[in-house]
Short mmCIF file of C-alpha atoms (C1' of nucleotides) in Angstrom, two decimals:
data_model
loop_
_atom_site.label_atom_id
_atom_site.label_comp_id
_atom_site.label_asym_id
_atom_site.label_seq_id
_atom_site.Cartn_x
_atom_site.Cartn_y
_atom_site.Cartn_z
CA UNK A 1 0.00 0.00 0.00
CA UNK A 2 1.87 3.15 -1.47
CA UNK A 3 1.67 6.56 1.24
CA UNK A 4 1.21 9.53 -0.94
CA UNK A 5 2.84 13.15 0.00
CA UNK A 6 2.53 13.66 3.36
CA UNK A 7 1.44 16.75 5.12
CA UNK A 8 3.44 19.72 4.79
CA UNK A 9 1.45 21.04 8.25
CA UNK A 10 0.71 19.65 11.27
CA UNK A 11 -3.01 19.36 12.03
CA UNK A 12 -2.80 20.21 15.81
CA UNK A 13 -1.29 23.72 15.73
CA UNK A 14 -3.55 24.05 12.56
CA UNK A 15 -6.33 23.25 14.58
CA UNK A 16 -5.16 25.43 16.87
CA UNK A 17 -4.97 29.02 15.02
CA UNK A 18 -8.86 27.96 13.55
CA UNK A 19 -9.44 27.67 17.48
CA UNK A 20 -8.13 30.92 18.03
CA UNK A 21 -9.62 32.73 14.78
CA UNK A 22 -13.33 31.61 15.45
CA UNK A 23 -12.81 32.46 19.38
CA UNK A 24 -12.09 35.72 18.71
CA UNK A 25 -14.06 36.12 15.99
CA UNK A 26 -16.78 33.99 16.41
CA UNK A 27 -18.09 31.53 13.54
CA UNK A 28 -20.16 33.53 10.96
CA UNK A 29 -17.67 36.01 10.85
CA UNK A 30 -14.93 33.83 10.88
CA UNK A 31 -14.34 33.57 6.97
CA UNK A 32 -12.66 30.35 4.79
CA UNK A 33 -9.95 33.20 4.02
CA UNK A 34 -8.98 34.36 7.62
CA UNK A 35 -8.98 30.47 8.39
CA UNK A 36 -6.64 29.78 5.48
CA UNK A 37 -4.45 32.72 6.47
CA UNK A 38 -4.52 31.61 10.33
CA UNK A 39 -3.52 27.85 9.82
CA UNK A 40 -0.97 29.05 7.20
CA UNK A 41 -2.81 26.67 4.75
CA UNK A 42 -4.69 26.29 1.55
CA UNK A 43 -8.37 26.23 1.08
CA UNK A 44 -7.84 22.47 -0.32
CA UNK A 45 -5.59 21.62 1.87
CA UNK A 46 -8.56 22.87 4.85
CA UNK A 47 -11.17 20.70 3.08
CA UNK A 48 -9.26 17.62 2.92
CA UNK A 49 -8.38 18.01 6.56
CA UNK A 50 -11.50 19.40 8.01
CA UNK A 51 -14.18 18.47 5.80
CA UNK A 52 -15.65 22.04 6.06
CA UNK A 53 -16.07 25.10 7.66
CA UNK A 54 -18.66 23.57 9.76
CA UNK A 55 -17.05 20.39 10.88
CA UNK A 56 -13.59 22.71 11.40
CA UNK A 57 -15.69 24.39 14.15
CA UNK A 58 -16.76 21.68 15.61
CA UNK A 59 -13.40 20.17 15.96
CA UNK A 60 -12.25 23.60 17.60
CA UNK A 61 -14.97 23.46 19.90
CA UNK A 62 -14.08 19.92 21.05
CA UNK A 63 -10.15 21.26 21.28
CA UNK A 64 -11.33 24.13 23.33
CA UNK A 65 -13.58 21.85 25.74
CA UNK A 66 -10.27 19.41 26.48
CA UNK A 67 -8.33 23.16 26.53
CA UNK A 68 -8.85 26.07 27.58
CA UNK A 69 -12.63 25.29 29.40
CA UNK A 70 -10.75 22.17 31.27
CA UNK A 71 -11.33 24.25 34.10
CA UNK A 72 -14.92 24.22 34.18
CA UNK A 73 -15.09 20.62 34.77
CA UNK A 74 -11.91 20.47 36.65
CA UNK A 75 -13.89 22.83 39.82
CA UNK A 76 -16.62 21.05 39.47
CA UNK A 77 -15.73 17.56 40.04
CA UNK A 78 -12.45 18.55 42.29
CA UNK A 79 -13.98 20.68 45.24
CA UNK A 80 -15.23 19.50 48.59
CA UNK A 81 -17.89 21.33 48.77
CA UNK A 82 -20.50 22.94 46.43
CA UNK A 83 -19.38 26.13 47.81
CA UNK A 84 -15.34 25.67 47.00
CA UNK A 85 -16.64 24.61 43.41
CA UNK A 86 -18.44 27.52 42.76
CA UNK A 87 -15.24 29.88 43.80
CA UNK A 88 -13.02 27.96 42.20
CA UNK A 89 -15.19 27.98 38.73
CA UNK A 90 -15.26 32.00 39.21
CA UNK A 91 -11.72 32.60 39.80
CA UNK A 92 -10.32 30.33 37.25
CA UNK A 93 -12.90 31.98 35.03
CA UNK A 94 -11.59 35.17 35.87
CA UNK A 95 -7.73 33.75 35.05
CA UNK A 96 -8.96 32.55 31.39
CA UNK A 97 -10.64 35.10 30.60
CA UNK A 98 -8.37 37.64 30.67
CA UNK A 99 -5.27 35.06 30.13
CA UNK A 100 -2.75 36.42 27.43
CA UNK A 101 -2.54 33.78 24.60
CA UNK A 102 -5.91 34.07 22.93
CA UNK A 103 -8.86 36.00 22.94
CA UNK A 104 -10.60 37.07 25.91
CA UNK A 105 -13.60 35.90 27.26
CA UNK A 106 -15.36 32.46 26.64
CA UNK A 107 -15.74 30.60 22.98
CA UNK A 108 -19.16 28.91 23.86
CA UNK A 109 -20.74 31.26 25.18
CA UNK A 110 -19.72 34.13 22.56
CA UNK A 111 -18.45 32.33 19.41
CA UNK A 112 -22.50 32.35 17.92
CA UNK A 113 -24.35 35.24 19.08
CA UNK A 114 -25.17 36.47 16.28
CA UNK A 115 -26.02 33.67 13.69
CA UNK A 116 -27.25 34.18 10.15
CA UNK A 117 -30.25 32.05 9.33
CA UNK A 118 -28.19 28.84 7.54
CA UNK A 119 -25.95 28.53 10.45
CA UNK A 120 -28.48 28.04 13.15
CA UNK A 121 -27.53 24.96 14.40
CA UNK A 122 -24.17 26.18 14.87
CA UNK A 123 -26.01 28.50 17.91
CA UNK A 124 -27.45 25.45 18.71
CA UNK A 125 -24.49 23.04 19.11
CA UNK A 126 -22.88 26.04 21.89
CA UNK A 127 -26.59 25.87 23.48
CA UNK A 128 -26.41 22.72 23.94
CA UNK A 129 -22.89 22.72 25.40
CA UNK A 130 -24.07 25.81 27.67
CA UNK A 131 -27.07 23.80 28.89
CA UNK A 132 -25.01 20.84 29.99
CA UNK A 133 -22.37 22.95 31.96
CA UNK A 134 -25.48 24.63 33.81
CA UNK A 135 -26.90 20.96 34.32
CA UNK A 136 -23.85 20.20 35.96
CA UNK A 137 -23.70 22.96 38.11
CA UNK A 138 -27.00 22.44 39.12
CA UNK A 139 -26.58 18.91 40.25
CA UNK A 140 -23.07 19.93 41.94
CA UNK A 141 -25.22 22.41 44.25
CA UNK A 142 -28.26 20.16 44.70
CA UNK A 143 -25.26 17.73 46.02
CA UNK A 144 -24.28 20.28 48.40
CA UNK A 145 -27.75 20.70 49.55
CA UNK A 146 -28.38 17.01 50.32
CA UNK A 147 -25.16 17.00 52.27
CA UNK A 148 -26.56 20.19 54.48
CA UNK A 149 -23.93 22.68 53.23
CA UNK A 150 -26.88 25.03 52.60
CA UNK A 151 -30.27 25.33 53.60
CA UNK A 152 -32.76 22.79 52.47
CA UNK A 153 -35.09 24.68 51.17
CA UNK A 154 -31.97 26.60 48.78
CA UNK A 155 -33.56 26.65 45.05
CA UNK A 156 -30.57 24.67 43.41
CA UNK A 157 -31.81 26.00 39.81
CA UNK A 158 -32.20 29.85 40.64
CA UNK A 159 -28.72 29.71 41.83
CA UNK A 160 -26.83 27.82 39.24
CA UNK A 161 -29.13 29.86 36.94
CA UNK A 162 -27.46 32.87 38.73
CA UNK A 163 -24.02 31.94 38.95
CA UNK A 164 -24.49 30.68 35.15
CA UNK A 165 -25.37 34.12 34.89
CA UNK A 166 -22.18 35.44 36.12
CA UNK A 167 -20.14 33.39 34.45
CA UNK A 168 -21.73 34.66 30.89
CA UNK A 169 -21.80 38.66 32.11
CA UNK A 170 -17.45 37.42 33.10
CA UNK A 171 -17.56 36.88 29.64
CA UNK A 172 -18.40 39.51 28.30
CA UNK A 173 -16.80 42.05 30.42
CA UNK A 174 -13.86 40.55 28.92
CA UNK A 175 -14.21 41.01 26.15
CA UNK A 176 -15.22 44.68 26.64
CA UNK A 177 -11.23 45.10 28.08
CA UNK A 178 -12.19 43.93 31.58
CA UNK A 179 -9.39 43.06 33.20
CA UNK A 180 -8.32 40.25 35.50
CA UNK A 181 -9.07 41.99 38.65
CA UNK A 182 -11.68 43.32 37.92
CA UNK A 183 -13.43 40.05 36.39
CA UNK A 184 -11.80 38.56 40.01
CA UNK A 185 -13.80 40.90 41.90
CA UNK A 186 -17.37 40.38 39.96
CA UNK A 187 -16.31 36.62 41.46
CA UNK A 188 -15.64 38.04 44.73
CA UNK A 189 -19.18 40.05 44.62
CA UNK A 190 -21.24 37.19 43.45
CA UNK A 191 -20.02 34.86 45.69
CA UNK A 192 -21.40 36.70 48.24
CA UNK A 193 -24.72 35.88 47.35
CA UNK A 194 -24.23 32.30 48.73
CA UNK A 195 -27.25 31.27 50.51
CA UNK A 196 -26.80 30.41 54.39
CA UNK B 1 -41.56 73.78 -5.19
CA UNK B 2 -43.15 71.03 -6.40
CA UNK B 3 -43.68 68.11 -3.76
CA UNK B 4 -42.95 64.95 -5.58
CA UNK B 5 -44.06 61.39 -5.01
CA UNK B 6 -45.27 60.87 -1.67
CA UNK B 7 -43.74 57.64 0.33
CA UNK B 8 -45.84 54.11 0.27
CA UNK B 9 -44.46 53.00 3.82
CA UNK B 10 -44.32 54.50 7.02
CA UNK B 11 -40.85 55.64 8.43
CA UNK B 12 -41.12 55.14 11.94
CA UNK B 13 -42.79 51.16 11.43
CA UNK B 14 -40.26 50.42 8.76
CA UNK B 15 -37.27 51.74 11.31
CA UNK B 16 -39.03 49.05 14.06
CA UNK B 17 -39.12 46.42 11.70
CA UNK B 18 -35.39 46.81 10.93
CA UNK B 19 -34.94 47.14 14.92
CA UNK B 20 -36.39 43.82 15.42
CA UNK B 21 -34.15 42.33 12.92
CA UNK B 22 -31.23 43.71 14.09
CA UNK B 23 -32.40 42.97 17.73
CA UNK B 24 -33.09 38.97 16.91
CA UNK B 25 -29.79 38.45 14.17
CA UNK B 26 -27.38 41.05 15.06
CA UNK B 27 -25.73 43.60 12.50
CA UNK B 28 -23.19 41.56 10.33
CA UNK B 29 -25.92 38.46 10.43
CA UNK B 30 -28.82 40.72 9.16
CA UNK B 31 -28.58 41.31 5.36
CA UNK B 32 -30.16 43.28 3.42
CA UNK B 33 -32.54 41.12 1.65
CA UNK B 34 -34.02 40.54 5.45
CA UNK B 35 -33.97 43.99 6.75
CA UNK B 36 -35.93 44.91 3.08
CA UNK B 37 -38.50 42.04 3.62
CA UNK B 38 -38.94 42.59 7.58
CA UNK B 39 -39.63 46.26 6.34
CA UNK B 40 -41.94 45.45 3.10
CA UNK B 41 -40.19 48.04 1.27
CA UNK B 42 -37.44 47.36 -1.41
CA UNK B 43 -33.51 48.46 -1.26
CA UNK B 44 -33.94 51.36 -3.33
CA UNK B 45 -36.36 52.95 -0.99
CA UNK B 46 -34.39 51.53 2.27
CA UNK B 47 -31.65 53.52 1.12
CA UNK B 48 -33.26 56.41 -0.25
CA UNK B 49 -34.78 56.91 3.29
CA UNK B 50 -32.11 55.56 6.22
CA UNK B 51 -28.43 56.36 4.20
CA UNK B 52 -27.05 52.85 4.01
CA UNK B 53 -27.28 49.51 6.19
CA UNK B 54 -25.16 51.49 8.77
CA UNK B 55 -26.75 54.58 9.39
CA UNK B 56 -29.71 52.44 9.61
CA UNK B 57 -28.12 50.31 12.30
CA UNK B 58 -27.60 53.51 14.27
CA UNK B 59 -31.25 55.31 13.51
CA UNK B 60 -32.15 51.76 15.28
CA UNK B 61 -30.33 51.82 18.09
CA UNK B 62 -31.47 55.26 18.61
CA UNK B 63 -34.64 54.00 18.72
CA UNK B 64 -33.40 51.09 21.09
CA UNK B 65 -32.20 53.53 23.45
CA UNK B 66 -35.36 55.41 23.60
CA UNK B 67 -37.80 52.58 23.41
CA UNK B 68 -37.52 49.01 25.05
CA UNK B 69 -34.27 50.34 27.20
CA UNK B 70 -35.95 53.67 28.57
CA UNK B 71 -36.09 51.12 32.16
CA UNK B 72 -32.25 51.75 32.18
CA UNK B 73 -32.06 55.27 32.69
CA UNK B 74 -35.87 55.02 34.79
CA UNK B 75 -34.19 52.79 36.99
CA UNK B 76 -31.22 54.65 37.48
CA UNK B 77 -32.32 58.07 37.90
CA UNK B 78 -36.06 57.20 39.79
CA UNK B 79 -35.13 55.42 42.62
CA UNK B 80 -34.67 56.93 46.44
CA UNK B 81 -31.37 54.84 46.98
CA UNK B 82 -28.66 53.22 45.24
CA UNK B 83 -30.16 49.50 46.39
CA UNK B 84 -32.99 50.62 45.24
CA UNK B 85 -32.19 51.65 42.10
CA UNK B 86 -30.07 48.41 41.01
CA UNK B 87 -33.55 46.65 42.10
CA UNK B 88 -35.37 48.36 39.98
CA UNK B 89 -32.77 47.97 37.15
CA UNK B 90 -32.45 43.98 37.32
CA UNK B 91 -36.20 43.41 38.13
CA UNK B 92 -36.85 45.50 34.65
CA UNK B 93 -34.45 43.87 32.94
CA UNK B 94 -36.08 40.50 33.79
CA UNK B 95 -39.36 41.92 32.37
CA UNK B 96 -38.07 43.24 29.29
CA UNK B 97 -35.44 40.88 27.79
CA UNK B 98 -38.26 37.98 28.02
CA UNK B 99 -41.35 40.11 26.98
CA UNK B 100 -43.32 39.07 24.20
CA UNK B 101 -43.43 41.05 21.19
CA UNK B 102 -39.66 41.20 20.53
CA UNK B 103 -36.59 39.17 20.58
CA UNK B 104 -35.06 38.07 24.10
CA UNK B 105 -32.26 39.48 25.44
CA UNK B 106 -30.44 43.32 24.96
CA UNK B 107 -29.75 44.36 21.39
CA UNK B 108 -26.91 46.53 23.13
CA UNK B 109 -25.44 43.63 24.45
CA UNK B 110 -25.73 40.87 21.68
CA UNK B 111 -26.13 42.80 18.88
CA UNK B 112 -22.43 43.11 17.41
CA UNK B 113 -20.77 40.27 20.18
CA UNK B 114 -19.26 38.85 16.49
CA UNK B 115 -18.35 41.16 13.48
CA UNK B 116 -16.38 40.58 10.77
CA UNK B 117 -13.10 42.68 10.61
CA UNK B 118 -15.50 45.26 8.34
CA UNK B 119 -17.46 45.95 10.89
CA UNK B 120 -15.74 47.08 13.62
CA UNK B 121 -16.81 50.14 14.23
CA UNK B 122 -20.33 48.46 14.85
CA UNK B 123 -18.78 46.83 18.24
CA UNK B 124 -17.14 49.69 19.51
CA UNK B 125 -20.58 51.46 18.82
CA UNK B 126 -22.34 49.48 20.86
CA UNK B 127 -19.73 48.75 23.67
CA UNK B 128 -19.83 52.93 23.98
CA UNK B 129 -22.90 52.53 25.22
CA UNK B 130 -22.26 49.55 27.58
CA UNK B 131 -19.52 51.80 28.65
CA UNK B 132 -22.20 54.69 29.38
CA UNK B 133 -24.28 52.42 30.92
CA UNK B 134 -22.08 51.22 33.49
CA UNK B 135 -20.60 54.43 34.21
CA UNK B 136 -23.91 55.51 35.27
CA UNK B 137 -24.37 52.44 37.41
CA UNK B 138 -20.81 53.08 39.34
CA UNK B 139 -22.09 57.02 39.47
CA UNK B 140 -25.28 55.86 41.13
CA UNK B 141 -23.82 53.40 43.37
CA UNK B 142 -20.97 56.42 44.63
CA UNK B 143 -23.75 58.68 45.04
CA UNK B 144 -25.41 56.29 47.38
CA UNK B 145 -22.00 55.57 49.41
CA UNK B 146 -22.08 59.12 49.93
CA UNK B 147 -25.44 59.26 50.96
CA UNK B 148 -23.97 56.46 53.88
CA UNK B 149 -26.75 53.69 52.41
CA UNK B 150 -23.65 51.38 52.66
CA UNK B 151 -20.01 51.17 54.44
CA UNK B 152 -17.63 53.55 53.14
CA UNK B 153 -14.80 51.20 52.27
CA UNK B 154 -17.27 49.97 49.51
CA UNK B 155 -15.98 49.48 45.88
CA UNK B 156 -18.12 51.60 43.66
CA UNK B 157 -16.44 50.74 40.27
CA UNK B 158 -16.45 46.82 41.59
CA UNK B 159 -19.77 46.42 42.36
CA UNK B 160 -20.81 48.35 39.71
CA UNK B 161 -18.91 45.52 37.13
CA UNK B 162 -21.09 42.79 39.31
CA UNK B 163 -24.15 44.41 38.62
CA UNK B 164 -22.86 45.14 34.83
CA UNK B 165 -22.08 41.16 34.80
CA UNK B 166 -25.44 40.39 35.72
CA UNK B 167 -27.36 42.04 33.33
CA UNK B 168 -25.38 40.71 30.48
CA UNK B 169 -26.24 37.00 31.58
CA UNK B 170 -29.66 38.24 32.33
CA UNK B 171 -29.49 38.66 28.45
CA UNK B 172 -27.38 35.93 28.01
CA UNK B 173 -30.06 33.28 29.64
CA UNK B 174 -33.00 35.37 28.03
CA UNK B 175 -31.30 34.32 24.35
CA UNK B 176 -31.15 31.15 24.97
CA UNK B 177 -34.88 30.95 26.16
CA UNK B 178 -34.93 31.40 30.16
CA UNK B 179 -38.44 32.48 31.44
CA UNK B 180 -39.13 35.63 33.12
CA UNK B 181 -39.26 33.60 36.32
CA UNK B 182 -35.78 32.29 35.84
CA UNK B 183 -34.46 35.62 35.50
CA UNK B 184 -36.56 37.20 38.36
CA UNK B 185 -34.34 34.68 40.53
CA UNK B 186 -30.95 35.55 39.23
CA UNK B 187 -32.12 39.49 40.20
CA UNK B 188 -32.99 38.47 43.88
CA UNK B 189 -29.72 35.98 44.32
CA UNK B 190 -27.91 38.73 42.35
CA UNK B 191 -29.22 41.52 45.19
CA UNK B 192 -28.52 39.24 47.80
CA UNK B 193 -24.80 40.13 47.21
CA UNK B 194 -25.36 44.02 48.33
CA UNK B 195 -23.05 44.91 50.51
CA UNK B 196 -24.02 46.21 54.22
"C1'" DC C 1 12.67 4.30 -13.33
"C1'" DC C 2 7.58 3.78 -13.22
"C1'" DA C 3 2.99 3.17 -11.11
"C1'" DC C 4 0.25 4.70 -7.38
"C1'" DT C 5 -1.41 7.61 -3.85
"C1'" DT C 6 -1.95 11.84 -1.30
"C1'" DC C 7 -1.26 16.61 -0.67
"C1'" DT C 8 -0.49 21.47 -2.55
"C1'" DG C 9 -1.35 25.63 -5.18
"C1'" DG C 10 -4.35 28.36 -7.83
"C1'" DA C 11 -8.12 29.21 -10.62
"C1'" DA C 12 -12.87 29.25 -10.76
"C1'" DC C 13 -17.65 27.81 -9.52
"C1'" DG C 14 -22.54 29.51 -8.13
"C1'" DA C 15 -24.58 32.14 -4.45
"C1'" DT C 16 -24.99 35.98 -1.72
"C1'" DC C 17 -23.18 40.31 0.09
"C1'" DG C 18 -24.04 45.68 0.26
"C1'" DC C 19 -25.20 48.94 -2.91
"C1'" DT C 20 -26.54 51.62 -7.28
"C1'" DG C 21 -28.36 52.93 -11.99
"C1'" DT C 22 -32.33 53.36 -14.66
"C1'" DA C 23 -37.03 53.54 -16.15
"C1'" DG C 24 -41.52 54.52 -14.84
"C1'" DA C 25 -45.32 55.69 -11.48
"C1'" DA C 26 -47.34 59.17 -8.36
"C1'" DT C 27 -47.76 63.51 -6.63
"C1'" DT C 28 -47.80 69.15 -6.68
"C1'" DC C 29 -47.13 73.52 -9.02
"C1'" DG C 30 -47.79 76.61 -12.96
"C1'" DC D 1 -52.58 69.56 -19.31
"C1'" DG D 2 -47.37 69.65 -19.05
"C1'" DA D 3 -43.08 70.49 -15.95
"C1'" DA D 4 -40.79 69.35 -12.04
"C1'" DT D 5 -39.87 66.38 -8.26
"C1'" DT D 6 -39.65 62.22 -5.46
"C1'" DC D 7 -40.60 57.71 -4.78
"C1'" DT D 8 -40.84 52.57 -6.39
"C1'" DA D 9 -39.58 48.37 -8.86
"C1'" DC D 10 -36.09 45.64 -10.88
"C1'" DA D 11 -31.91 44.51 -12.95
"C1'" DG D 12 -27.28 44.42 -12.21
"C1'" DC D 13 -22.79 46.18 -10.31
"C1'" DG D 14 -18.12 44.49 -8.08
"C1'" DA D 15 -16.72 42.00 -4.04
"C1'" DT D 16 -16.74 38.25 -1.10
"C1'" DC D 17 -18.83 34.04 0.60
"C1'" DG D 18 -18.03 28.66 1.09
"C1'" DT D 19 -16.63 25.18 -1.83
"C1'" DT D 20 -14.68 22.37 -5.69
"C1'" DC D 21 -11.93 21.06 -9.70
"C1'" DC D 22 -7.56 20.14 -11.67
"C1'" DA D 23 -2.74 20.01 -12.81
"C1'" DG D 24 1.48 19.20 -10.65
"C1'" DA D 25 4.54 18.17 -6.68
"C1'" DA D 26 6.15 14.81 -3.14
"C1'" DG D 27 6.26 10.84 -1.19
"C1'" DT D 28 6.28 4.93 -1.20
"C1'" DG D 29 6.21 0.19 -3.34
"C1'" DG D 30 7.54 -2.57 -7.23
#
DNA sequence: CCACTTCTGGAACGATCGCTGTAGAATTCG
DNA sequence: CGAATTCTACAGCGATCGTTCCAGAAGTGG
């Protein structure tokens, strides 16, 4: 079985610039020729490594999940209490957010705001990812609950809602030139509205 | 001097039409094509009365300002205390960015979150205003640390960003189809971080 | 060296973008 | 009724969109 010409790129870092082109510029606006000019590679070459624009996004998203947004995932599951998970999903929030590197402010939540009509699903597949992280941060605070960290009658869903809420405004204050301490002190603020 | 043809469509119903668009799809994601059919006029007569697609843009979110996001300023400038006023603010903002009639969320916030490189000037149009907005907040918030409604030592400019956070993941939520229940909630657990 | 396979570079596809030119319809003034 | 003016309808402008086709380059196996 003859090989071919191999690859005069390497797909990661590739993968990497598109990352960092549709983060900052979010998908729509993100076009085949800023991509090609990013990855320092041909529209061909793109295709026959990506499929398309659309599947190229999706691979960025799942890069930036295991990436960047580790640390969503990483405060939820390591804290001891629901508490400690919440501050430690603010603050590292407040880190990436503002961390030199790449743009500021967070890919899901920003990357399809504004959606034209043939790319709607695209605003759908960061939905869904959005509705999962606020699942999960709803059942992290319903488990502090049941272990009496907080009062029992504590409405697990208004607060993740809330603190889901935070996270998004984090975002965009970043991307508005917020800067780390002050995206470390909306943290500080919000946590105060812990219930108990 | 002769008068001329006399205009088929009303000015002020074809500028709310475009407002709508631009309010559900953003600038860069609202062409043409859909700002002519949302208005039921055609693109010679869009341009012969609003300039081009950005002075349009503009005449909207004049009409924004002065419309739907009058509670801002209400809030702001109507209320007996700085608590008080931020109370106001959120519990409008839960009203308004789910009420029927229009698209969810603030066209201030989500309307330019991703522009092509073209339309830069679009952002930084918009994030003026956010800028505006929360400068009032932190002057309203001093005014009432003055007044003694709350310790000295407290941070005008941070709480000010909290409160700034919240109402962009009021809008945030609102987008992606919270009720005006859900958002309600994040207001009270957001006002349960006042200081004092 | 040749056959085979895969990738690269560049031109070009149809569709859509924001925008404009032109012809004709609708109104008022003389 | 013309003359003048302003709007409407529609075709079409150049530019850019995402995508594809194709010739040639760069490898491996015989």
């Amino acid at each position: 079985m003859t090989q071919g010409r191999p690859r005069a790129f390497d797909g990661e870092t590739a993968l990497e610039q598109a990352l960092l082109a549709f983060w900052q510029h979010g998908y729509d606006a993100t076009s085949i020729t800023v991509l090609t000019e990013a990855m320092g590679i041909n529209a061909s070459s793109l295709y026959a490594a990506f499929g398309d624009k659309r599947s190229l996004f999706t691979a960025a998203v799942r890069r930036y999940l295991q990436g960047p947004a580790r640390f969503t995932t990483m405060a939820l599951e390591g804290a001891p209490t629901a508490r400690e998970a919440v501050e430690r999903l603010l603050r590292a929030a407040a880190v990436t957010y503002t961390a030199p590197g790449h743009p500021p402010g967070c890919l899901v939540i920003s990357a399809a705001t504004n959606c034209t009509p043939g790319s709607l699903d695209v605003q759908a597949e960061l939905r869904d990812i959005r509705a999962q992280g606020r699942q999960a941060l709803t059942q992290r605070i319903t488990a502090g609950i049941v272990a009496r960290e907080m009062p029992p009658e504590t409405d697990a869903h208004a607060l993740a809602a809330f603190y889901a809420a935070t996270l998004q405004g984090m975002s965009g204050l970043a991307r508005d030139g917020s800067t780390h301490a002050e995206l470390d002190h909306v943290a500080t603020a919000a946590l105060a509205a812990w219930p108990g």
